[in-house]
PDB file of N, CA and C and ligand atoms in Angstrom:
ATOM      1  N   UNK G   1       2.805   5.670  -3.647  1.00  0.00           N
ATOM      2  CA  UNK G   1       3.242   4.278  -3.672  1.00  0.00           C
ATOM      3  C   UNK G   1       3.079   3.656  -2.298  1.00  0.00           C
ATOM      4  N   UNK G   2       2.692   2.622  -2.037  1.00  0.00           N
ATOM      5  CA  UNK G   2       2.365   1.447  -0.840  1.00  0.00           C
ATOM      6  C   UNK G   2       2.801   0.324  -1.091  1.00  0.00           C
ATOM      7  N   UNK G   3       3.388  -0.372   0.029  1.00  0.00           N
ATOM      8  CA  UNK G   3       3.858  -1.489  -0.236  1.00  0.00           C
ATOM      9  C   UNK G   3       2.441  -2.272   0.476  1.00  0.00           C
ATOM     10  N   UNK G   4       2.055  -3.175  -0.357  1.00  0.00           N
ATOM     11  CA  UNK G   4       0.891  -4.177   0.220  1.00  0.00           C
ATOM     12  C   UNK G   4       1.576  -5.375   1.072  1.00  0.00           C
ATOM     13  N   UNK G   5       1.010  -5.209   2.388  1.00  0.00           N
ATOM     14  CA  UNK G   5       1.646  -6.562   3.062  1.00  0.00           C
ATOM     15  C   UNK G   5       0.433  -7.046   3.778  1.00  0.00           C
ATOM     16  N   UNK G   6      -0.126  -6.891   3.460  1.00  0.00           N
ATOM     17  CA  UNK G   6      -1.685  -7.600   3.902  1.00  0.00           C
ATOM     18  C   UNK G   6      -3.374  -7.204   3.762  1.00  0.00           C
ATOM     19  N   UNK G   7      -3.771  -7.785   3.682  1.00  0.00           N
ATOM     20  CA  UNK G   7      -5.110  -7.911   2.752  1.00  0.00           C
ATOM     21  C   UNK G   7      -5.775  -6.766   3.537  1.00  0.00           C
ATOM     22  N   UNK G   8      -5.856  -6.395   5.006  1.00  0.00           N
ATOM     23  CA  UNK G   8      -6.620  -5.211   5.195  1.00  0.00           C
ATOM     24  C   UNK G   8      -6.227  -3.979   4.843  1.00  0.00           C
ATOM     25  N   UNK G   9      -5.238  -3.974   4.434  1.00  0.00           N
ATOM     26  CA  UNK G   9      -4.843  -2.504   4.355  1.00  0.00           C
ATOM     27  C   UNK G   9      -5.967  -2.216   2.879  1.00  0.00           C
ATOM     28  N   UNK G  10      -6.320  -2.835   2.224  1.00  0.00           N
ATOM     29  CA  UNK G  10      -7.163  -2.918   1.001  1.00  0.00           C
ATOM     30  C   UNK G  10      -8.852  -2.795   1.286  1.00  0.00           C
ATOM     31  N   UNK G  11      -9.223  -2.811   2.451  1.00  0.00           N
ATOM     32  CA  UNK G  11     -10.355  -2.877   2.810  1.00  0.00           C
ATOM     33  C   UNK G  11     -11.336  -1.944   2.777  1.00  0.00           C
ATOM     34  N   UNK G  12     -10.736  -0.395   2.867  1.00  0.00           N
ATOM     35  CA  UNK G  12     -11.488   0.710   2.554  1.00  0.00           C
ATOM     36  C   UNK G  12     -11.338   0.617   1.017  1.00  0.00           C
ATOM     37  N   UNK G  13     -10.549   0.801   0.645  1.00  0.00           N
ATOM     38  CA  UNK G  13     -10.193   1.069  -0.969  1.00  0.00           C
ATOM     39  C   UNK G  13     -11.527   0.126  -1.689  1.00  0.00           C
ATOM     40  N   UNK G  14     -11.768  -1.256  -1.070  1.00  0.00           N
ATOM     41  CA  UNK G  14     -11.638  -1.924  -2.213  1.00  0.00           C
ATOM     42  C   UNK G  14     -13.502  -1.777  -1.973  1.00  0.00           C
ATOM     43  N   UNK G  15     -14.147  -1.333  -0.810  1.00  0.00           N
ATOM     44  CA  UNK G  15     -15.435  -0.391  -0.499  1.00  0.00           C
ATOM     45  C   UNK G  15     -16.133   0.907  -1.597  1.00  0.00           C
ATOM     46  N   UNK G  16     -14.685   1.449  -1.534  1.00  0.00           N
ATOM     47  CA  UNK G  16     -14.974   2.203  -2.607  1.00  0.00           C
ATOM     48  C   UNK G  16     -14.945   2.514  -3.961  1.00  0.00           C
ATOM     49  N   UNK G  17     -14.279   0.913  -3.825  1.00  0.00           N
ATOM     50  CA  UNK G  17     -14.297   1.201  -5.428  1.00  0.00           C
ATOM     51  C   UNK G  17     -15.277   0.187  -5.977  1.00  0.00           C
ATOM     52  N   UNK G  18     -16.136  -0.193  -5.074  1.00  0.00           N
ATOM     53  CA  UNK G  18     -17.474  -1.213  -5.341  1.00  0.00           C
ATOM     54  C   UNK G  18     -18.318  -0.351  -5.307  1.00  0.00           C
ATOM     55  N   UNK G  19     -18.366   0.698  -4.785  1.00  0.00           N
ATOM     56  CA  UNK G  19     -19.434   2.085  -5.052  1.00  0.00           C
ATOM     57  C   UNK G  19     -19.494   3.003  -6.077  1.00  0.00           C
ATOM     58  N   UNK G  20     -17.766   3.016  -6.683  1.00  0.00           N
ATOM     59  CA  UNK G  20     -17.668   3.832  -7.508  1.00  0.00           C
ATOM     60  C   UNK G  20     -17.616   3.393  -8.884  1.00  0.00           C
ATOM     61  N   UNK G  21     -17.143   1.529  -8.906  1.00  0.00           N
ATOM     62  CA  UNK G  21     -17.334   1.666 -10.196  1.00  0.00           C
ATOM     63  C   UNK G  21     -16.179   1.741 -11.090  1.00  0.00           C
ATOM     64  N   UNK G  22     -15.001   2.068 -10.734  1.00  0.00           N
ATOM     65  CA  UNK G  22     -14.165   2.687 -11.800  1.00  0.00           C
ATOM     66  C   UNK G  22     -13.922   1.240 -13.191  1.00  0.00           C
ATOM     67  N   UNK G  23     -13.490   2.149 -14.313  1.00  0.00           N
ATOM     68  CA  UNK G  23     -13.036   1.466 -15.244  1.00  0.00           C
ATOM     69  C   UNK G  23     -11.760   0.911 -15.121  1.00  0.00           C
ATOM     70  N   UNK G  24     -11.123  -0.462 -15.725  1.00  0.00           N
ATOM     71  CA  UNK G  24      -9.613  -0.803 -15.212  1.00  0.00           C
ATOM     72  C   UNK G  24      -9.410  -1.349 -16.689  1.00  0.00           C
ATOM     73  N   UNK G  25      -8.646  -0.726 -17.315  1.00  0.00           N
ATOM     74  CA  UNK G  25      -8.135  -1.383 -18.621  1.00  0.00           C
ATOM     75  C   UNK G  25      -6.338  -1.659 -18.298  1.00  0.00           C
ATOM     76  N   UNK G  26      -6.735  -2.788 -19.317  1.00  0.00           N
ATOM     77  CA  UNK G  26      -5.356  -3.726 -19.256  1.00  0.00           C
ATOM     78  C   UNK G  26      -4.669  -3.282 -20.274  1.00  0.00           C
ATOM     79  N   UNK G  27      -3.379  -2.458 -19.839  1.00  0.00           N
ATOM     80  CA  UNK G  27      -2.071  -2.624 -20.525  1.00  0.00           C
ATOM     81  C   UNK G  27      -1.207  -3.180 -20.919  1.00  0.00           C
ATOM     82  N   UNK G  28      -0.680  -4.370 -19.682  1.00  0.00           N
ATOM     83  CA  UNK G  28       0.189  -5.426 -19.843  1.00  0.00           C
ATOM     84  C   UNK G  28       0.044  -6.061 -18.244  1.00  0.00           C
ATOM     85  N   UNK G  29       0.433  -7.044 -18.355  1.00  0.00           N
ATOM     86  CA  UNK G  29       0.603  -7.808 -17.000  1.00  0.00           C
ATOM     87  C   UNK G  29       1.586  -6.579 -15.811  1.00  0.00           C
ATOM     88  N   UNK G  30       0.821  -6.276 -14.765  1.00  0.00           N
ATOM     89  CA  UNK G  30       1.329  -5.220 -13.727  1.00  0.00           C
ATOM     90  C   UNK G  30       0.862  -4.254 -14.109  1.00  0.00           C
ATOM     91  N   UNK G  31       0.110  -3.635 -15.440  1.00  0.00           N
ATOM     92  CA  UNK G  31       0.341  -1.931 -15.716  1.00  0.00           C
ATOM     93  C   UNK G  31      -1.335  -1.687 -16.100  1.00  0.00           C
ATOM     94  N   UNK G  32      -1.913  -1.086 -15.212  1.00  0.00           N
ATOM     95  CA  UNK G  32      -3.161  -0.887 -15.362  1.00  0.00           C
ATOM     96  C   UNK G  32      -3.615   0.507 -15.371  1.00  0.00           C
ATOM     97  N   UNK G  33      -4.990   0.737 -15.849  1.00  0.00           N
ATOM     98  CA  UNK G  33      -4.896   2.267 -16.047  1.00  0.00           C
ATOM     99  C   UNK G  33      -6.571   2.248 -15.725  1.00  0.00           C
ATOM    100  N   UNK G  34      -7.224   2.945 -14.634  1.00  0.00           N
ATOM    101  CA  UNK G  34      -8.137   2.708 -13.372  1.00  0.00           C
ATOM    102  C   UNK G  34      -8.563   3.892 -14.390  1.00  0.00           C
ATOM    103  N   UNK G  35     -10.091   4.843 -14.332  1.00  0.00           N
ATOM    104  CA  UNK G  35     -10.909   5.776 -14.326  1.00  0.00           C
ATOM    105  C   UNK G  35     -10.938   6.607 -13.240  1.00  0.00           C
ATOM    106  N   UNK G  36     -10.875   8.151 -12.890  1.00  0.00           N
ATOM    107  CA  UNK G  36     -10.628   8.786 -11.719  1.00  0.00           C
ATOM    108  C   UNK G  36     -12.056   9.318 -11.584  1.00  0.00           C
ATOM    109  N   UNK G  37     -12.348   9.669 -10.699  1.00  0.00           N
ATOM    110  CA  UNK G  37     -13.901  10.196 -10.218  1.00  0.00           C
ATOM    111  C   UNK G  37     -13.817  11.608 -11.117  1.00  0.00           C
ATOM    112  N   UNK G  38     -12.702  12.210 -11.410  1.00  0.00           N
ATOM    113  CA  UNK G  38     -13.184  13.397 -11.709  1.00  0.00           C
ATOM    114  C   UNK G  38     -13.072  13.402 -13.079  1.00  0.00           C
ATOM    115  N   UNK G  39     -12.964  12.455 -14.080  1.00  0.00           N
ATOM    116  CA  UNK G  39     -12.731  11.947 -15.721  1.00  0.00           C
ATOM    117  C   UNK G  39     -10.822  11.667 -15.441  1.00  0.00           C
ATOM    118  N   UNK G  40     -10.643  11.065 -17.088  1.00  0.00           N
ATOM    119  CA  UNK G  40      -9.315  11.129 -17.079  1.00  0.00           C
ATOM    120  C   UNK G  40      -8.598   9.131 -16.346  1.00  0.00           C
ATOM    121  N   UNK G  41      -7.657   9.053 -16.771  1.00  0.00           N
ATOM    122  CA  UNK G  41      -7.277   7.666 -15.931  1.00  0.00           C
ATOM    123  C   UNK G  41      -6.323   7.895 -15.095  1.00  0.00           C
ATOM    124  N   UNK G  42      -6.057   6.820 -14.542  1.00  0.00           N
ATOM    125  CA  UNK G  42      -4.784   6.698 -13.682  1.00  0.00           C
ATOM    126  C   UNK G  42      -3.993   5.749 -13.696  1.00  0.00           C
ATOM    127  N   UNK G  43      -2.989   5.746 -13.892  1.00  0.00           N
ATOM    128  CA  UNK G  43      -2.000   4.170 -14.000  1.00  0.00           C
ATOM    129  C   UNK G  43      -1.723   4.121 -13.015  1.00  0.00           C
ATOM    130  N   UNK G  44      -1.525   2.794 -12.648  1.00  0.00           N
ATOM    131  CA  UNK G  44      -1.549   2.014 -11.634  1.00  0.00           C
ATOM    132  C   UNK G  44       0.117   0.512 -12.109  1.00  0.00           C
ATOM    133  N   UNK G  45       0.633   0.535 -11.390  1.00  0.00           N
ATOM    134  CA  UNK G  45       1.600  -0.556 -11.394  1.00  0.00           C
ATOM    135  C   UNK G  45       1.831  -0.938 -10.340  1.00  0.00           C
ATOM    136  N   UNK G  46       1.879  -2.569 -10.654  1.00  0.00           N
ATOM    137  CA  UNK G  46       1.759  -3.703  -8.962  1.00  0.00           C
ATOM    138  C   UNK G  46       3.271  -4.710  -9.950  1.00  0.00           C
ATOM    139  N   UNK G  47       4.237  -4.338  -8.751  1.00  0.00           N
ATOM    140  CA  UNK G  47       5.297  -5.013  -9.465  1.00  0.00           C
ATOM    141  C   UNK G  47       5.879  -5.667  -8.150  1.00  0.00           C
ATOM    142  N   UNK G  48       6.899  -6.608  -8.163  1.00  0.00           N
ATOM    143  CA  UNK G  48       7.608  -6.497  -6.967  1.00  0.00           C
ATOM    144  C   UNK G  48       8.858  -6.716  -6.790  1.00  0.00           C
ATOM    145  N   UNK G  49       9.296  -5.904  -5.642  1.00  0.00           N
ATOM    146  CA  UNK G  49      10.709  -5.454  -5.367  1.00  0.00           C
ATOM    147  C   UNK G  49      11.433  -6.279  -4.393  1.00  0.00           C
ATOM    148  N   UNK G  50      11.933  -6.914  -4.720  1.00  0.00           N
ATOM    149  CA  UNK G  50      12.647  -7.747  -3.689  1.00  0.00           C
ATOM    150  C   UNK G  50      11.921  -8.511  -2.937  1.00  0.00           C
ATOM    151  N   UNK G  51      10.417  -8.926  -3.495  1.00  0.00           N
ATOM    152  CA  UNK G  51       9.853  -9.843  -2.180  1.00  0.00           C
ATOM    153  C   UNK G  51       8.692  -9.329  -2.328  1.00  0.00           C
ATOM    154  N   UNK G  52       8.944  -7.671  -1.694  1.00  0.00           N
ATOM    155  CA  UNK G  52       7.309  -6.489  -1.356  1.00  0.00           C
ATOM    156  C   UNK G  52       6.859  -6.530  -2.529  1.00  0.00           C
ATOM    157  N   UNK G  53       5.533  -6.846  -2.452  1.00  0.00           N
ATOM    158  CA  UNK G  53       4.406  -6.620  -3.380  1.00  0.00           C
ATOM    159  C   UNK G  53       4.457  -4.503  -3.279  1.00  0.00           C
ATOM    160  N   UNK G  54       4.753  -3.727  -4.880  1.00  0.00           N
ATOM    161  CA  UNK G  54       4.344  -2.654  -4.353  1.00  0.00           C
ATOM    162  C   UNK G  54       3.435  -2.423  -5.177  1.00  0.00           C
ATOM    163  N   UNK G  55       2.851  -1.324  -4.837  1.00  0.00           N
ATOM    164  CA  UNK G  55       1.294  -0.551  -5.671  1.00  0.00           C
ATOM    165  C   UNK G  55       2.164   0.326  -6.144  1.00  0.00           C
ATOM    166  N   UNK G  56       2.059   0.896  -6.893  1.00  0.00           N
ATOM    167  CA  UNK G  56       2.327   2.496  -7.819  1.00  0.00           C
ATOM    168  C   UNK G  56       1.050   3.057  -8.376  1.00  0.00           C
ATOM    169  N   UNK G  57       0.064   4.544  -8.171  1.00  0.00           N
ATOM    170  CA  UNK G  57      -0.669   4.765  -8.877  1.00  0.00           C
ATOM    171  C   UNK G  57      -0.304   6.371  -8.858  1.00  0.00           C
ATOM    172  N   UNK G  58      -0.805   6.945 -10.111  1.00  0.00           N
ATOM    173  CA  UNK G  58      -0.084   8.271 -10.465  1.00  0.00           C
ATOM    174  C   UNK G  58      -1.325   9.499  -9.514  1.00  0.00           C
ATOM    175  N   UNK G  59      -2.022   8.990  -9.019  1.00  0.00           N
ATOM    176  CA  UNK G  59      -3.214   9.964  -8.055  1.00  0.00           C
ATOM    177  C   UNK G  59      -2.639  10.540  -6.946  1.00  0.00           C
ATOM    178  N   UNK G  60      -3.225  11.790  -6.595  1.00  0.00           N
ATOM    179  CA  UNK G  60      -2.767  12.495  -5.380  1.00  0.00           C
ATOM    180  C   UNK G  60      -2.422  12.034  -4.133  1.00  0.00           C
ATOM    181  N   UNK G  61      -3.793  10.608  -4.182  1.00  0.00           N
ATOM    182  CA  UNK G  61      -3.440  10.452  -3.071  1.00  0.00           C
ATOM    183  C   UNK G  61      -2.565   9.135  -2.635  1.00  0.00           C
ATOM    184  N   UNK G  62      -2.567   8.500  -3.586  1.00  0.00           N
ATOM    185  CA  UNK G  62      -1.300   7.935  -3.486  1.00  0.00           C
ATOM    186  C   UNK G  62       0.024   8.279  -3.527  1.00  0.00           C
ATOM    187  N   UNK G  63       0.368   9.138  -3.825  1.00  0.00           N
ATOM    188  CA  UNK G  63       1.632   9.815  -4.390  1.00  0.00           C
ATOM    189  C   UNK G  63       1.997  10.312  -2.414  1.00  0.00           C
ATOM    190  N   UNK G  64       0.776  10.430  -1.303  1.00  0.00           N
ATOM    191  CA  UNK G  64       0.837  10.770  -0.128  1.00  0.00           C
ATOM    192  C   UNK G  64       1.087   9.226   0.754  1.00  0.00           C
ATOM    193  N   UNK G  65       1.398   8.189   0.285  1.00  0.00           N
ATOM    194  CA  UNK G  65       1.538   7.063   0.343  1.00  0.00           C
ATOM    195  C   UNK G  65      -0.069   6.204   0.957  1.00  0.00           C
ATOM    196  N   UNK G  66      -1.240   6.710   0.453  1.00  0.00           N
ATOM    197  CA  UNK G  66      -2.430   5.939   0.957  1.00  0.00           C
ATOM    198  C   UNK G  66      -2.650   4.721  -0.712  1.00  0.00           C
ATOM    199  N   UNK G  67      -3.742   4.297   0.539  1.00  0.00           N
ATOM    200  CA  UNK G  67      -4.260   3.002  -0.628  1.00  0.00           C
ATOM    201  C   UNK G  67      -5.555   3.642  -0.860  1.00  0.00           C
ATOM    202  N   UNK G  68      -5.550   3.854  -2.658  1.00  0.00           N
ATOM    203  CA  UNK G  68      -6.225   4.346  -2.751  1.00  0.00           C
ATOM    204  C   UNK G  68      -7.254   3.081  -3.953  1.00  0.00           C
ATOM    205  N   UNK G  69      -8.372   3.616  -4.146  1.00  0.00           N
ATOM    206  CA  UNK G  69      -9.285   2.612  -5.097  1.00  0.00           C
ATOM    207  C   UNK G  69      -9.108   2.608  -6.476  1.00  0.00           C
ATOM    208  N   UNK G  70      -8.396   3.217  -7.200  1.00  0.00           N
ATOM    209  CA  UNK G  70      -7.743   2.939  -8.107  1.00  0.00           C
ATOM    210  C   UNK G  70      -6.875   1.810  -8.145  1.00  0.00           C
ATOM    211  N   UNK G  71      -5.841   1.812  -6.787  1.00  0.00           N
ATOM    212  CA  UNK G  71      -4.859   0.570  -6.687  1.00  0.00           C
ATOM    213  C   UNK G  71      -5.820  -0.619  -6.257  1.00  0.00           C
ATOM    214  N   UNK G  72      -6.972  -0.418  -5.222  1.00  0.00           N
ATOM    215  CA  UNK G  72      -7.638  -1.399  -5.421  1.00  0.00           C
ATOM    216  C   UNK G  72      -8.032  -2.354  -6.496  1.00  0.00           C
ATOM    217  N   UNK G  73      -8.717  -1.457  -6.708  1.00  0.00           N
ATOM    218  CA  UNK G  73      -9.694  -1.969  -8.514  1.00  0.00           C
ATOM    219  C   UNK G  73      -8.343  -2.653  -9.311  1.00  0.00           C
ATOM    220  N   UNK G  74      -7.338  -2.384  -9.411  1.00  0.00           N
ATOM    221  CA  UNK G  74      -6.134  -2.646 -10.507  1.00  0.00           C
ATOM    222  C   UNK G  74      -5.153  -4.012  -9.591  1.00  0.00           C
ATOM    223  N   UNK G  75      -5.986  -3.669  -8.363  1.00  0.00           N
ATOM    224  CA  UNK G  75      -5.176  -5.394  -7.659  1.00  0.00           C
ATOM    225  C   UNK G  75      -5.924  -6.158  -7.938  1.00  0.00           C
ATOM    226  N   UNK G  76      -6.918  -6.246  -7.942  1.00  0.00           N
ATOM    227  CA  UNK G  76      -8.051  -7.396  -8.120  1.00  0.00           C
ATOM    228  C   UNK G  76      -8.168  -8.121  -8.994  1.00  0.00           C
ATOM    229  N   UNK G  77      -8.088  -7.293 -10.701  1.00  0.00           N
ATOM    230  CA  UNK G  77      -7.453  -7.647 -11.726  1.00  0.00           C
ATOM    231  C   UNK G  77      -6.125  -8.789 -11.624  1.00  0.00           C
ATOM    232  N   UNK G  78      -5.311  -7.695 -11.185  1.00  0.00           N
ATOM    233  CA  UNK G  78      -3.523  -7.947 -10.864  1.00  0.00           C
ATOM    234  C   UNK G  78      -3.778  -9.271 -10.502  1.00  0.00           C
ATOM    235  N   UNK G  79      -4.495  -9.569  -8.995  1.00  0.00           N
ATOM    236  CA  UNK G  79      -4.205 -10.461  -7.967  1.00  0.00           C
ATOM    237  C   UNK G  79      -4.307 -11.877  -9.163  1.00  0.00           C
ATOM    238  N   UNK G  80      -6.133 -11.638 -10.012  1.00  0.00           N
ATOM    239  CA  UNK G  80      -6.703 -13.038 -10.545  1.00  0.00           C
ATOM    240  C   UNK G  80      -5.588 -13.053 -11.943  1.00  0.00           C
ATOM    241  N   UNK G  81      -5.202 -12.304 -12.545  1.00  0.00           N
ATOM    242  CA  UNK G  81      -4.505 -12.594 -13.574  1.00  0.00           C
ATOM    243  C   UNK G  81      -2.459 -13.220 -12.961  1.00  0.00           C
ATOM    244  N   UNK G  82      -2.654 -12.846 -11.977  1.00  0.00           N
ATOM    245  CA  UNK G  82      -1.427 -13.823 -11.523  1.00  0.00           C
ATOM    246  C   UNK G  82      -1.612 -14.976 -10.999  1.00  0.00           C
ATOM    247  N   UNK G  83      -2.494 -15.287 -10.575  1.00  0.00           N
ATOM    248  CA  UNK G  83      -3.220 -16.580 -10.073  1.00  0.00           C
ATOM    249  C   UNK G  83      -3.018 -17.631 -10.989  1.00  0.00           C
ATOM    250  N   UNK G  84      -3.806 -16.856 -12.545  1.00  0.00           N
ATOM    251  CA  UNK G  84      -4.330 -17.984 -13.683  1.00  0.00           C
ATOM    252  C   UNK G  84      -2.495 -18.451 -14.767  1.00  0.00           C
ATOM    253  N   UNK G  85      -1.819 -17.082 -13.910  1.00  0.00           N
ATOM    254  CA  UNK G  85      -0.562 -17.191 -14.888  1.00  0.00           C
ATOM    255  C   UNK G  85      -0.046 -18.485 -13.643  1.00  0.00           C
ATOM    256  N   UNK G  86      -0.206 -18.420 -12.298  1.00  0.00           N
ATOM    257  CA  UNK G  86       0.251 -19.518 -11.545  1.00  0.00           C
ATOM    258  C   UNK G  86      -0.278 -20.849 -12.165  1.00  0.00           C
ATOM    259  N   UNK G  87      -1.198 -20.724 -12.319  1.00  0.00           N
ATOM    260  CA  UNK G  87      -2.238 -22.398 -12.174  1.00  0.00           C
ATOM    261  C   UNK G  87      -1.086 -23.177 -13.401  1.00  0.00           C
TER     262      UNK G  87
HETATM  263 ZN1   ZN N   1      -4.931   6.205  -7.132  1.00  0.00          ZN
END
């Protein structure tokens, strides 16, 4: 889990997950479920806690608190589908 507080911390992640490709299917508004390099998915939840935007994704290496491209790929989604729920 990561709390997102600014757009670079997303900058490697969001590199690699323009290389890699992953799949991001929609569950519900916040709850996404990314493709892992090695088969299999990963859920991903972008909710927020008092203010902090946080990431949740069930991968190793998030669980070590990095940003990983799963949470990428599933913000990007996240970010434009809260946007269009703003407009
Ligand atoms: Zn992940």
């Amino acid at each position: 889990m990561f709390i997102l507080k600014a757009k670079e911390q997303l900058t490697n992640a969001i590199e690699k997950a323009k290389k890699l490709r992953p799949t991001v299917k929609f569950d519900h508004f916040g709850r996404y479920r990314v493709s892992g390099s090695h088969g299999g998915y990963y859920t991903v939840l972008c909710k927020k806690n008092n203010g902090y935007k946080t990431v949740i994704c069930t991968c190793k290496g998030a669980e070590k608190g990095l940003v990983c491209y799963h949470a990428a790929a599933a913000l990007s989604l996240h970010i434009g589908l809260a946007r269009q729920q703003a407009a």
